[in-house]
XYZ file of C-alpha atoms in Angstrom:
323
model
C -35.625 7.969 -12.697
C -38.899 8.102 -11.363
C -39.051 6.384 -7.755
C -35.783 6.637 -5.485
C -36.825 4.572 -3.325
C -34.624 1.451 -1.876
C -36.795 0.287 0.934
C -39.183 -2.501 -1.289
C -38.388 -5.301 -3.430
C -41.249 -4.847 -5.789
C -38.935 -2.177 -7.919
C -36.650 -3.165 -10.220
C -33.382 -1.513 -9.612
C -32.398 1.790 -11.762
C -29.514 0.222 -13.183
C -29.910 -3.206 -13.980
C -26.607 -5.418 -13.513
C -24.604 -7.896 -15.080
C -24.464 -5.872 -18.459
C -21.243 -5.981 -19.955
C -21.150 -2.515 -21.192
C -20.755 -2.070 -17.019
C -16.595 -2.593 -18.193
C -16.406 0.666 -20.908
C -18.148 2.703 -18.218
C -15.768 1.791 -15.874
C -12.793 2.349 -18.179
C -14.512 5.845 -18.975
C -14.570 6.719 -15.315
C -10.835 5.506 -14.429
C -9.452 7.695 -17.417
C -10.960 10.803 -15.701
C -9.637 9.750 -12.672
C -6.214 9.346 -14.012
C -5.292 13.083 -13.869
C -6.543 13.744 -10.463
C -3.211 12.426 -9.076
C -0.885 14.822 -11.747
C -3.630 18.111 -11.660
C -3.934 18.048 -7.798
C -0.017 18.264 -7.823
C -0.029 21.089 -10.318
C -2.389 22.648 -8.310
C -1.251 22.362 -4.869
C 2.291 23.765 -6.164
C 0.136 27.751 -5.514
C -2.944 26.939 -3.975
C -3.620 26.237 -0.419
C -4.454 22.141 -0.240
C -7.128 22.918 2.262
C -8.909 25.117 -0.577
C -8.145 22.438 -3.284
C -9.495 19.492 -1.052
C -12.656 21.477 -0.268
C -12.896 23.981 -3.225
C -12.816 21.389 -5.662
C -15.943 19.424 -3.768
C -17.740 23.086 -3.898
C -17.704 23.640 -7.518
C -19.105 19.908 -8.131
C -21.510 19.950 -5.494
C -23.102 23.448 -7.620
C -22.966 20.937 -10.875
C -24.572 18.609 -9.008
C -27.591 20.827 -7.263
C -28.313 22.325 -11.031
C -28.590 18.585 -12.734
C -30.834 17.509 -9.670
C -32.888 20.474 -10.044
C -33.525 20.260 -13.721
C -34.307 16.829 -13.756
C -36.514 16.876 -10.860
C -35.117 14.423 -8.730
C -37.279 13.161 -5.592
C -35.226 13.276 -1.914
C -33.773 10.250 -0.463
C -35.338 8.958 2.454
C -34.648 6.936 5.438
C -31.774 5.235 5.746
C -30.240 6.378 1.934
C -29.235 9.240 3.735
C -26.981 7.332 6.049
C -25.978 5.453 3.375
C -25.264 8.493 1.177
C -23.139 10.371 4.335
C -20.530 7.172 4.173
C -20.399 7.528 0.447
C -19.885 11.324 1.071
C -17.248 11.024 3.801
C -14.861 8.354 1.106
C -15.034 10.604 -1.953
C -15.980 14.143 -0.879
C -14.132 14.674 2.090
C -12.065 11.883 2.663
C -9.591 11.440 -0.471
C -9.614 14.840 -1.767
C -8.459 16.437 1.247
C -6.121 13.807 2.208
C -4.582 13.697 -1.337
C -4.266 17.464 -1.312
C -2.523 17.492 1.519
C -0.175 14.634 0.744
C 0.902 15.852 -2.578
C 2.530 19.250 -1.127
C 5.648 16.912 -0.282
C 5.441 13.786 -2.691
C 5.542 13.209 -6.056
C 2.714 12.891 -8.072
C 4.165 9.162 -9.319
C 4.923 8.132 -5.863
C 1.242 9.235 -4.980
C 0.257 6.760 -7.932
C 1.650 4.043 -6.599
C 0.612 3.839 -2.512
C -2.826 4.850 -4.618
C -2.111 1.733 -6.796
C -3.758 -0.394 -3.327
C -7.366 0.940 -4.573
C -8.340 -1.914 -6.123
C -7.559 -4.305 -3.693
C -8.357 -2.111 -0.689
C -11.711 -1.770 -2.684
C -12.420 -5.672 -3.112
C -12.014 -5.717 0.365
C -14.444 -3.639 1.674
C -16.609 -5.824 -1.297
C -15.876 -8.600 0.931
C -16.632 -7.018 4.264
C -19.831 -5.253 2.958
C -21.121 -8.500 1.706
C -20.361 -10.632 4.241
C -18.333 -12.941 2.211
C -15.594 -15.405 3.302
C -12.933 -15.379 0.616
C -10.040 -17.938 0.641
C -7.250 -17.321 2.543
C -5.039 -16.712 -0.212
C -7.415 -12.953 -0.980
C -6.290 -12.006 2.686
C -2.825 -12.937 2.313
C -1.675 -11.331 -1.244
C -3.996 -8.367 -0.051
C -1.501 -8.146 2.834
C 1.229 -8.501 0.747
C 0.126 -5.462 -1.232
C -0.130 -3.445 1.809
C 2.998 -4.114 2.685
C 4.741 -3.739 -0.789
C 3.089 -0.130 -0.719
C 4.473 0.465 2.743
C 8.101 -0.965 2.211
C 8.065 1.592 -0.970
C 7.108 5.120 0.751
C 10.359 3.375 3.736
C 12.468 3.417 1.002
C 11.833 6.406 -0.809
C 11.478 8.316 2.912
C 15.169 6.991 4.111
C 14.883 3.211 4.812
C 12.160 0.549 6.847
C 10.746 2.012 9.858
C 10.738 5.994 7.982
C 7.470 5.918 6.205
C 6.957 9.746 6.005
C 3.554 11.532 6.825
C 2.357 12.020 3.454
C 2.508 8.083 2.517
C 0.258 7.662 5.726
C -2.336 10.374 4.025
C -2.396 8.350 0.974
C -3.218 5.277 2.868
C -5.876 6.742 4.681
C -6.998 8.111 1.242
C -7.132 5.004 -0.558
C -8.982 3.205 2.955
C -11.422 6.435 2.596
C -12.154 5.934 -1.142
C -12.433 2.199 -1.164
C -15.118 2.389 1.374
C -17.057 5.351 -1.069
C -16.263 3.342 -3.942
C -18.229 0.663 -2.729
C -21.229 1.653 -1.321
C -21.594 3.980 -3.775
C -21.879 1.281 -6.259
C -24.544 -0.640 -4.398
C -26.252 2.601 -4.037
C -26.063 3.520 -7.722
C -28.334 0.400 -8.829
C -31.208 2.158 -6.517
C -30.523 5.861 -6.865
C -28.963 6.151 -10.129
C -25.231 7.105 -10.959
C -25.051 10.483 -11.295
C -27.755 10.865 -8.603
C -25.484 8.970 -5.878
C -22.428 11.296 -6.257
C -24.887 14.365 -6.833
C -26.745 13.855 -3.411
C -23.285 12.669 -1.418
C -21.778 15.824 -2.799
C -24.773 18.059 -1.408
C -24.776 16.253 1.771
C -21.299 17.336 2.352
C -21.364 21.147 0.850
C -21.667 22.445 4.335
C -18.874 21.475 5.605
C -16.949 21.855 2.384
C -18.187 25.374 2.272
C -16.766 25.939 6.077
C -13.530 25.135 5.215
C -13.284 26.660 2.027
C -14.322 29.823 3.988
C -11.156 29.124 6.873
C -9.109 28.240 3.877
C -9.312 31.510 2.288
C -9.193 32.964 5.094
C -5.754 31.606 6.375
C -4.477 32.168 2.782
C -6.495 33.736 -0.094
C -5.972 31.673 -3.526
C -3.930 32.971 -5.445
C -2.125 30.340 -8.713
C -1.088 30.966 -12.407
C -3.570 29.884 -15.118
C -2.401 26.696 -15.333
C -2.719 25.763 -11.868
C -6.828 27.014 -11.920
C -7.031 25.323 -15.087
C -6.050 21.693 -12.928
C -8.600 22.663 -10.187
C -10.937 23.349 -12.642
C -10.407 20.290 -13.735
C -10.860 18.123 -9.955
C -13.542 19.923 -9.392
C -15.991 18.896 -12.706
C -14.190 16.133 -13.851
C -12.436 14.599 -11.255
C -15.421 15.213 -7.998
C -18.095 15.441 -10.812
C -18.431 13.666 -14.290
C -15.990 10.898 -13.484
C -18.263 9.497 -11.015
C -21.180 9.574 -13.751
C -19.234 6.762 -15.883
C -17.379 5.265 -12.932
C -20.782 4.762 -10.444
C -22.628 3.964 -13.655
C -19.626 0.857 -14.365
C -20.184 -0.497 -10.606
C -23.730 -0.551 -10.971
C -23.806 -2.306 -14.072
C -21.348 -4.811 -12.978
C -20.073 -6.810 -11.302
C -18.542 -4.757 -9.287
C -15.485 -6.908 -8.516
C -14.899 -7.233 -11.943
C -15.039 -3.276 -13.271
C -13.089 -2.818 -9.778
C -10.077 -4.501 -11.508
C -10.285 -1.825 -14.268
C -8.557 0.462 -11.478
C -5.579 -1.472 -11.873
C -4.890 0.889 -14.905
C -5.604 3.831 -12.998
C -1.913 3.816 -11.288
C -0.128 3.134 -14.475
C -1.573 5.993 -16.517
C -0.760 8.365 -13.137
C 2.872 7.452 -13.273
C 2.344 7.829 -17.387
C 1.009 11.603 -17.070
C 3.637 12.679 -14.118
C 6.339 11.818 -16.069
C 4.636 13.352 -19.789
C 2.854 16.758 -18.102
C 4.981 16.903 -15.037
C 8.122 15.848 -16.319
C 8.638 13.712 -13.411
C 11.521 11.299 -13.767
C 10.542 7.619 -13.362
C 12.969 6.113 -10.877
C 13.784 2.071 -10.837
C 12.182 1.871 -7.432
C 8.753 3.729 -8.605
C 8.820 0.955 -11.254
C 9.513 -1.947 -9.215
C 7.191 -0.427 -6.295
C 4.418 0.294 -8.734
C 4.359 -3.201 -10.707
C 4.186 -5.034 -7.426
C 1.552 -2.993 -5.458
C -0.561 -3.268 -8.753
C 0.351 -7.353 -9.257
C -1.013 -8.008 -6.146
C -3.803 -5.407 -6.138
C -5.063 -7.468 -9.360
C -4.079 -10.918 -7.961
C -6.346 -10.410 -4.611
C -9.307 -9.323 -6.830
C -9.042 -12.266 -9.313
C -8.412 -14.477 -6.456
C -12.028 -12.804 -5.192
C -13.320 -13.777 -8.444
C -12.882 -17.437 -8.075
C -16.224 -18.963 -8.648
C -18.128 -19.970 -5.310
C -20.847 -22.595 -4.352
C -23.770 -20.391 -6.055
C -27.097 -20.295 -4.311
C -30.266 -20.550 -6.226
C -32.867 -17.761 -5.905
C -36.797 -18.364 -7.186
C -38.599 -16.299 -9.326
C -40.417 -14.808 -6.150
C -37.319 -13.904 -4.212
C -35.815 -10.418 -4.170
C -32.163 -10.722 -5.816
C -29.259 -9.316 -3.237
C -28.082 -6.012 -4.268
C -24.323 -7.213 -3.941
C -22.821 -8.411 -6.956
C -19.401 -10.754 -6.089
């Protein structure tokens, strides 16, 4: 990448979109992603989840300061910062430390499945972002999701009206990551994939570095092998490399359509807590987890719909938003 600048029209954009290849990325990226649900519950079973949720952004922020030192990356500038500080408060600081958190009194499976909202939760900040007016029927099986993933943390906390603390975390986790997800997509196609998550990730290491520092300080880390293995693991796959394919996937595009890829995100969760964790899957995770993801997929295909398409001219800038 030679220019990172956003600001004129005259530049093509670093990833071009509407590629197909935009889908295997995307897979790529959601496979990494898969074990950051199971490996944060490994690791939170030692270590503190303050020191997970901010330790892990540490170690990728280093990975990420080497890769944009060697390759000589220009600053961001104006209003990319801004940008970058949403994209930083989603993925960084947002869903790692409210996952962390969560997981020290939930299951990693029923984590997978409040999680299984992403998608949808993610085509709607699409929506918002772009200014788009879907048809009524995205806004109402959207709501219908939200509500099938809060009728299943009731249940599994003691009936309606009980949702328990940790199923409010992962809602606020998911809201958090949709919002990164997205603009770090639109940002990828001017900054570059691994650039976007690189920058957001060193805009944040201050304050990740603070609270590693209280962290250890309230309770130095101390876990078995396996458990720093699985940190190892959030922190350069999960905070680092992931976002390389997945960022890459949005950029290429379109983004509602690699978004729907995350629909298999949940499944393979519930698939690794019951293999590695030897979680047991109950009839209610199953149920719980096929409807959250049925209408997580439904709202985006109902996003999908084709729509009255404008025509652009050969002299007019493209918009950066890809429905």
């Amino acid at each position: 990448m030679r220019d990172n600048s956003s600001a004129t029209t005259l530049l093509p954009p670093v990833i071009p979109s509407g590629q197909p290849t935009g889908l295997w990325w995307g897979l790529i990226g959601v496979a990494a992603f898969s074990f950051t649900v199971p490996f944060t519950k490994v690791a939170v079973e030692s270590l503190s989840p303050l020191f997970i949720g901010s330790g892990r952004a540490v170690v990728a922020a280093i990975l990420a300061a080497f890769a944009l030192a060697l390759t000589r990356q220009r600053l961001p500038h104006g209003t990319l910062w801004a940008r970058l500080a949403v994209v930083a408060g989603g993925i960084v600081v947002g869903f790692p430390l409210l996952t962390s958190f969560a997981l020290t009194n939930t299951p990693a499976s029923h984590g997978a499945v409040v999680i299984a909202l992403l998608p949808a939760a993610t085509a709607t900040v699409a929506v918002l972002r772009g200014r788009e007016h879907p048809p009524l029927a995205f806004w109402l099986i959207t709501g219908v999701g939200g509500l099938a993933a809060i009728a299943f943390g009731s249940l599994q906390s003691g009936g309606f009206g009980q949702l328990h603390w940790s199923d409010l975390l992962l809602l606020g986790a998911v809201v958090a990551a949709a919002i990164g997800y997205a603009e770090g997509g639109l940002l990828a196609r001017e900054l570059g994939a691994w650039q976007t998550v690189s920058w957001a990730l060193l805009l944040a290491s201050p304050l990740m570095v603070f609270l590693v520092a209280v962290s250890v300080a309230q309770q130095p880390p101390s876990g078995t092998p396996v458990q720093w293995l699985a940190f190892a693991y959030l922190g350069v796959v999960s905070m680092f490399l992931g976002f390389f394919a997945w960022y890459r996937g949005l950029a290429i595009g379109p983004m509602a359509q690699v978004s729907q890829i995350q629909l298999v995100q949940p499944v393979l969760s519930i698939c690794w807590a019951g293999l590695l964790l030897g979680e047991s899957l109950t009839w209610s995770t199953i149920v719980g987890g096929l409807a959250v993801i049925l209408c997580a997929g439904a709202a985006v295909r109902v996003r999908l719909k084709p729509a009255p398409s404008r025509n652009y001219s050969p002299g007019r800038a493209q918009p950066t938003w890809s429905p």
